[in-house]
């Protein structure tokens, strides 16, 4: 009997690549992989049209950032970013092709080789996103910032025909203590990365940018060993730094170690909304101040900054330095 898995029409190539040794090892060793020509070309075009029609029909809402305070929630709109949640039944009825692909288990089952994924549709979230191309971007962040979030894997589906460098909107992967890697949002390109240990941002976009994001939860995500930074981790020994680079523990350090980079990315993201920028900058600085209040922690963070200073130049994925690696 043939034991080859059966996949939905149009996603066979992606599913098989996700099962390949190269993709599996790439996720384990680097934390991310890039897959080009991921879907059947006609399916990718259909997805792009469905998403474009949804946006042009006014069915998407501005992206919001929410903070919980003693006086209630504080919300800010992220400029030029529009989104829709595929879990919305009304939205699902408007996107039958997208729903057919992303409500199945083909992709999550392939990634289950790396993660203890939960069963059914409850273990994944699908977000439809359009960047209007007026400078919209995202600051440095992790898709899984910590408990109780259960995201294990992020899968980005780019649907941007005719993308040029001047259009911007690249996702920048920031491996901990290494050079950032800039990845263009090319049509039918998929980027997969670990949600709880891959720091990243999106550069300002100057052309309409279409994206479908799939988040897949994991049963063992955010266990205590991955979430609690301790004094024993304050070492610049190569073994400890290597451990931090591959561990979700790096999330405890990133705001302080990448302080300047975080502030600049916030400024780019909210430069048209002074109130939002000042509020989020204050939240960021308060976090850094609290984390670095311990003298030994502050000293460790300064040492990390020295390492980062020598790793500031971004590597362009499409220059051939990483493609095919």
Short mmCIF file of C-alpha atoms in Angstrom, two decimals:
data_model
loop_
_atom_site.label_atom_id
_atom_site.label_comp_id
_atom_site.label_asym_id
_atom_site.label_seq_id
_atom_site.Cartn_x
_atom_site.Cartn_y
_atom_site.Cartn_z
CA UNK A 1 0.00 0.00 0.00
CA UNK A 2 1.27 3.48 -0.89
CA UNK A 3 1.92 5.42 2.36
CA UNK A 4 2.58 8.74 0.62
CA UNK A 5 0.46 11.46 2.29
CA UNK A 6 -2.35 12.97 0.24
CA UNK A 7 -2.44 16.77 0.13
CA UNK A 8 -4.90 19.34 -1.13
CA UNK A 9 -4.56 20.24 -4.79
CA UNK A 10 -2.08 23.10 -5.18
CA UNK A 11 -0.19 22.64 -1.88
CA UNK A 12 1.55 19.36 -2.72
CA UNK A 13 4.89 21.03 -3.44
CA UNK A 14 4.89 23.04 -0.22
CA UNK A 15 3.81 20.05 1.86
CA UNK A 16 6.56 17.86 0.48
CA UNK A 17 9.17 20.56 0.96
CA UNK A 18 8.08 20.99 4.58
CA UNK A 19 8.70 17.28 5.05
CA UNK A 20 12.12 17.44 3.40
CA UNK A 21 15.32 16.97 5.41
CA UNK A 22 16.62 20.38 4.33
CA UNK A 23 13.61 22.26 5.67
CA UNK A 24 13.43 20.21 8.85
CA UNK A 25 17.13 20.72 9.63
CA UNK A 26 16.93 24.39 8.67
CA UNK A 27 14.20 25.00 11.21
CA UNK A 28 16.06 23.13 13.90
CA UNK A 29 19.48 24.69 13.23
CA UNK A 30 18.70 28.23 12.00
CA UNK A 31 15.15 28.72 13.26
CA UNK A 32 13.82 29.70 9.84
CA UNK A 33 13.58 28.54 6.23
CA UNK A 34 12.58 30.17 2.94
CA UNK A 35 10.64 28.22 0.31
CA UNK A 36 10.19 29.71 -3.16
CA UNK A 37 7.54 28.63 -5.68
CA UNK A 38 5.82 27.17 -2.66
CA UNK A 39 2.33 26.69 -4.10
CA UNK A 40 0.94 25.86 -7.49
CA UNK A 41 1.27 29.17 -9.39
CA UNK A 42 -2.41 29.33 -10.31
CA UNK A 43 -3.44 28.73 -6.71
CA UNK A 44 -1.10 31.49 -5.51
CA UNK A 45 -2.69 33.87 -8.04
CA UNK A 46 -6.17 32.90 -6.88
CA UNK A 47 -5.22 33.53 -3.25
CA UNK A 48 -3.80 36.94 -4.14
CA UNK A 49 -6.97 37.91 -6.05
CA UNK A 50 -9.23 36.80 -3.23
CA UNK A 51 -7.20 38.79 -0.71
CA UNK A 52 -7.06 41.83 -3.00
CA UNK A 53 -10.83 41.75 -3.56
CA UNK A 54 -11.40 41.53 0.19
CA UNK A 55 -9.22 44.60 0.77
CA UNK A 56 -10.67 46.65 -2.09
CA UNK A 57 -14.18 45.77 -0.92
CA UNK A 58 -13.49 47.42 2.44
CA UNK A 59 -13.80 44.19 4.44
CA UNK A 60 -10.51 44.50 6.34
CA UNK A 61 -9.89 46.47 9.54
CA UNK A 62 -6.89 48.54 10.65
CA UNK A 63 -4.34 46.65 12.74
CA UNK A 64 -4.59 47.61 16.42
CA UNK A 65 -2.12 47.39 19.29
CA UNK A 66 -3.69 47.04 22.73
CA UNK A 67 -2.23 47.57 26.20
CA UNK A 68 -3.98 46.62 29.43
CA UNK A 69 -3.87 49.31 32.13
CA UNK A 70 -5.51 49.92 35.51
CA UNK A 71 -7.85 52.36 33.76
CA UNK A 72 -8.80 49.89 31.05
CA UNK A 73 -7.37 48.97 27.65
CA UNK A 74 -5.37 51.50 25.62
CA UNK A 75 -5.52 50.98 21.85
CA UNK A 76 -3.47 52.40 18.99
CA UNK A 77 -3.88 51.82 15.27
CA UNK A 78 -0.79 50.66 13.38
CA UNK A 79 -0.72 52.98 10.34
CA UNK A 80 -1.34 51.54 6.85
CA UNK A 81 -1.84 47.93 7.98
CA UNK A 82 -5.19 46.23 7.37
CA UNK A 83 -6.14 42.75 8.56
CA UNK A 84 -8.88 40.15 8.81
CA UNK A 85 -9.20 37.05 10.99
CA UNK A 86 -10.14 33.90 9.10
CA UNK A 87 -11.87 32.51 12.21
CA UNK A 88 -14.64 35.03 11.55
CA UNK A 89 -17.47 33.09 9.85
CA UNK A 90 -18.51 36.07 7.75
CA UNK A 91 -14.93 36.56 6.57
CA UNK A 92 -14.60 32.88 5.79
CA UNK A 93 -17.62 33.05 3.52
CA UNK A 94 -15.89 35.79 1.50
CA UNK A 95 -12.65 33.82 1.12
CA UNK A 96 -13.57 30.24 0.13
CA UNK A 97 -10.25 29.48 -1.58
CA UNK A 98 -8.15 30.78 1.31
CA UNK A 99 -10.41 28.98 3.79
CA UNK A 100 -10.16 25.68 1.93
CA UNK A 101 -6.36 25.77 2.04
CA UNK A 102 -5.73 27.13 5.51
CA UNK A 103 -8.46 25.39 7.48
CA UNK A 104 -7.02 22.01 6.52
CA UNK A 105 -4.28 20.22 8.43
CA UNK A 106 -1.83 19.59 5.57
CA UNK A 107 0.66 22.28 6.59
CA UNK A 108 0.45 21.79 10.36
CA UNK A 109 0.76 18.01 10.03
CA UNK A 110 3.95 18.43 7.99
CA UNK A 111 5.43 20.71 10.63
CA UNK A 112 4.48 18.30 13.39
CA UNK A 113 7.84 16.62 12.82
CA UNK A 114 9.29 19.60 14.71
CA UNK A 115 6.44 20.49 17.05
CA UNK A 116 3.91 18.63 19.17
CA UNK A 117 1.03 20.34 17.41
CA UNK A 118 -2.48 20.27 18.76
CA UNK A 119 -5.19 18.61 16.68
CA UNK A 120 -7.97 20.26 14.67
CA UNK A 121 -8.44 23.88 13.64
CA UNK A 122 -8.21 25.16 17.23
CA UNK A 123 -4.44 24.83 17.11
CA UNK A 124 -3.93 27.42 14.40
CA UNK A 125 -4.73 31.02 13.61
CA UNK A 126 -4.94 32.52 10.13
CA UNK A 127 -4.50 36.26 9.60
CA UNK A 128 -5.04 38.01 6.28
CA UNK A 129 -3.02 41.21 5.89
CA UNK A 130 -2.63 44.01 3.39
CA UNK A 131 -0.06 46.77 3.75
CA UNK A 132 -1.34 49.81 1.84
CA UNK A 133 2.20 50.77 0.80
CA UNK A 134 2.36 54.14 2.55
CA UNK A 135 5.26 53.27 4.83
CA UNK A 136 3.49 50.65 6.94
CA UNK A 137 5.85 48.44 8.93
CA UNK A 138 6.24 46.44 12.15
CA UNK A 139 8.75 46.97 14.98
CA UNK A 140 11.08 44.30 16.36
CA UNK A 141 9.11 41.56 18.06
CA UNK A 142 8.56 37.85 18.59
CA UNK A 143 5.29 36.32 17.40
CA UNK A 144 5.21 34.43 20.68
CA UNK A 145 6.27 36.93 23.38
CA UNK A 146 5.73 34.49 26.25
CA UNK A 147 3.06 32.66 28.31
CA UNK A 148 0.16 32.04 27.89
CA UNK A 149 0.78 32.28 24.12
CA UNK A 150 1.20 28.81 22.56
CA UNK A 151 2.45 29.70 19.07
CA UNK A 152 5.24 27.38 17.95
CA UNK A 153 5.58 28.08 14.23
CA UNK A 154 4.89 31.08 11.99
CA UNK A 155 4.26 30.49 8.28
CA UNK A 156 4.25 33.58 6.04
CA UNK A 157 2.72 33.34 2.55
CA UNK A 158 3.76 36.27 0.34
CA UNK A 159 1.60 37.10 -2.67
CA UNK A 160 3.27 40.15 -4.24
CA UNK A 161 3.58 40.03 -8.01
CA UNK A 162 6.23 42.21 -9.60
CA UNK A 163 7.95 43.10 -6.32
CA UNK A 164 10.96 45.43 -6.71
CA UNK A 165 13.57 46.50 -4.16
CA UNK A 166 12.19 50.03 -4.03
CA UNK A 167 8.86 48.61 -2.83
CA UNK A 168 10.40 47.69 0.55
CA UNK A 169 8.31 45.66 2.99
CA UNK A 170 11.03 43.05 3.57
CA UNK A 171 10.86 40.90 6.67
CA UNK A 172 14.11 41.15 8.62
CA UNK A 173 15.04 38.07 10.63
CA UNK A 174 17.29 38.98 13.54
CA UNK A 175 19.15 35.88 14.76
CA UNK A 176 20.23 36.53 18.34
CA UNK A 177 23.70 38.12 18.40
CA UNK A 178 24.15 37.60 14.64
CA UNK A 179 23.74 39.73 11.52
CA UNK A 180 20.15 40.47 10.52
CA UNK A 181 18.85 38.76 7.38
CA UNK A 182 16.61 40.70 4.99
CA UNK A 183 14.09 38.61 3.03
CA UNK A 184 12.06 40.09 0.17
CA UNK A 185 8.27 39.43 0.11
CA UNK A 186 8.34 37.81 -3.34
CA UNK A 187 5.27 36.31 -4.96
CA UNK A 188 4.64 32.68 -3.95
CA UNK A 189 7.42 32.77 -1.35
CA UNK A 190 6.87 31.13 2.03
CA UNK A 191 8.95 31.91 5.12
CA UNK A 192 8.66 29.57 8.10
CA UNK A 193 10.21 30.35 11.48
CA UNK A 194 10.00 29.47 15.16
CA UNK A 195 7.53 31.85 16.78
CA UNK A 196 9.14 31.86 20.23
CA UNK A 197 12.79 32.40 19.30
CA UNK A 198 13.02 34.33 16.02
CA UNK A 199 13.19 38.08 16.54
CA UNK A 200 12.05 39.97 13.45
CA UNK A 201 10.55 43.13 12.03
CA UNK A 202 9.05 44.39 8.77
CA UNK A 203 10.65 47.32 6.93
CA UNK A 204 8.57 50.26 5.64
CA UNK A 205 6.55 49.27 2.61
CA UNK A 206 6.05 51.55 -0.41
CA UNK A 207 3.80 49.34 -2.53
CA UNK A 208 0.70 47.31 -1.72
CA UNK A 209 1.85 44.14 0.04
CA UNK A 210 -0.26 41.00 0.39
CA UNK A 211 0.38 38.43 3.11
CA UNK A 212 -1.35 35.45 4.68
CA UNK A 213 0.04 34.39 8.06
CA UNK A 214 -0.53 30.98 9.61
CA UNK A 215 0.37 30.45 13.26
CA UNK A 216 0.53 26.89 14.58
CA UNK A 217 0.42 26.17 18.30
CA UNK A 218 2.58 23.65 20.14
CA UNK A 219 1.81 21.60 23.25
CA UNK A 220 5.20 22.18 24.89
CA UNK A 221 5.59 25.87 23.98
CA UNK A 222 6.58 28.25 26.80
CA UNK A 223 7.44 25.68 29.41
CA UNK A 224 9.13 27.17 32.53
CA UNK A 225 12.66 26.34 31.34
CA UNK A 226 12.05 28.42 28.21
CA UNK A 227 10.47 31.37 29.99
CA UNK A 228 12.36 32.04 33.24
CA UNK A 229 15.67 33.87 32.86
CA UNK A 230 18.00 33.25 35.81
CA UNK A 231 21.27 34.63 37.14
CA UNK A 232 23.08 31.47 35.98
CA UNK A 233 22.44 32.65 32.41
CA UNK A 234 24.59 35.77 32.89
CA UNK A 235 27.67 34.39 31.15
CA UNK A 236 29.42 35.35 27.94
CA UNK A 237 30.92 31.89 27.57
CA UNK A 238 30.37 30.66 24.03
CA UNK A 239 28.33 27.70 25.26
CA UNK A 240 25.91 29.96 27.15
CA UNK A 241 25.59 32.43 24.27
CA UNK A 242 24.91 29.55 21.87
CA UNK A 243 22.24 28.27 24.24
CA UNK A 244 20.57 31.69 24.38
CA UNK A 245 20.70 32.01 20.60
CA UNK A 246 18.66 28.83 20.21
CA UNK A 247 16.41 29.27 23.24
CA UNK A 248 13.21 31.25 23.86
CA UNK A 249 15.05 32.70 26.87
CA UNK A 250 16.47 35.32 24.50
CA UNK A 251 13.06 37.02 24.63
CA UNK A 252 13.86 38.20 28.16
CA UNK A 253 16.94 40.02 26.85
CA UNK A 254 16.00 41.44 23.47
CA UNK A 255 14.49 44.78 24.53
CA UNK A 256 17.61 45.61 26.54
CA UNK A 257 20.26 44.13 24.26
CA UNK A 258 18.61 45.54 21.11
CA UNK A 259 17.43 48.71 22.84
CA UNK A 260 18.42 51.18 20.11
CA UNK A 261 17.14 48.93 17.32
CA UNK A 262 13.79 48.56 19.10
CA UNK A 263 13.41 52.32 19.51
CA UNK A 264 14.25 53.04 15.88
CA UNK A 265 11.80 50.40 14.66
CA UNK A 266 9.05 51.89 16.86
CA UNK A 267 9.77 55.33 15.44
CA UNK A 268 9.50 54.04 11.87
CA UNK A 269 6.28 52.25 12.62
CA UNK A 270 4.50 55.10 14.39
CA UNK A 271 6.14 58.19 12.93
CA UNK A 272 2.75 59.54 11.82
CA UNK A 273 1.21 59.06 15.30
CA UNK A 274 3.24 60.93 17.89
CA UNK A 275 0.98 59.94 20.79
CA UNK A 276 1.23 56.23 19.99
CA UNK A 277 5.00 56.42 19.54
CA UNK A 278 5.54 58.23 22.84
CA UNK A 279 3.33 55.79 24.71
CA UNK A 280 5.03 52.68 23.32
CA UNK A 281 8.47 54.21 23.72
CA UNK A 282 7.67 54.83 27.40
CA UNK A 283 6.48 51.23 27.83
CA UNK A 284 9.64 49.95 26.16
CA UNK A 285 11.98 52.12 28.25
CA UNK A 286 10.20 51.16 31.48
CA UNK A 287 10.72 47.49 30.63
CA UNK A 288 14.43 48.03 29.92
CA UNK A 289 14.90 50.04 33.12
CA UNK A 290 13.23 47.35 35.22
CA UNK A 291 15.15 44.49 33.63
CA UNK A 292 18.51 46.25 33.98
CA UNK A 293 17.93 47.41 37.56
CA UNK A 294 20.20 44.61 38.74
CA UNK A 295 23.85 45.64 38.32
CA UNK A 296 25.02 42.21 37.11
CA UNK A 297 22.21 42.03 34.57
CA UNK A 298 23.06 45.53 33.33
CA UNK A 299 26.72 44.57 32.91
CA UNK A 300 25.74 41.45 30.97
CA UNK A 301 23.47 43.45 28.67
CA UNK A 302 26.30 45.88 27.90
CA UNK A 303 28.52 42.97 26.88
CA UNK A 304 25.79 41.70 24.58
CA UNK A 305 25.51 45.15 23.02
CA UNK A 306 29.22 45.05 22.21
CA UNK A 307 28.72 41.76 20.36
CA UNK A 308 25.69 43.14 18.51
CA UNK A 309 27.59 46.27 17.46
CA UNK A 310 29.87 44.08 15.33
CA UNK A 311 26.88 42.33 13.72
CA UNK A 312 24.78 45.26 12.52
CA UNK A 313 25.13 44.93 8.73
CA UNK A 314 22.14 43.18 7.20
CA UNK A 315 22.60 40.22 4.87
CA UNK A 316 20.29 40.17 1.85
CA UNK A 317 18.93 36.65 1.49
CA UNK A 318 18.53 37.04 -2.27
CA UNK A 319 22.14 38.07 -2.81
CA UNK A 320 22.92 34.37 -2.80
CA UNK A 321 24.69 34.27 0.55
CA UNK A 322 21.90 32.23 2.12
CA UNK A 323 19.71 31.11 -0.75
CA UNK A 324 19.96 27.38 -1.09
CA UNK A 325 21.88 26.98 2.15
#
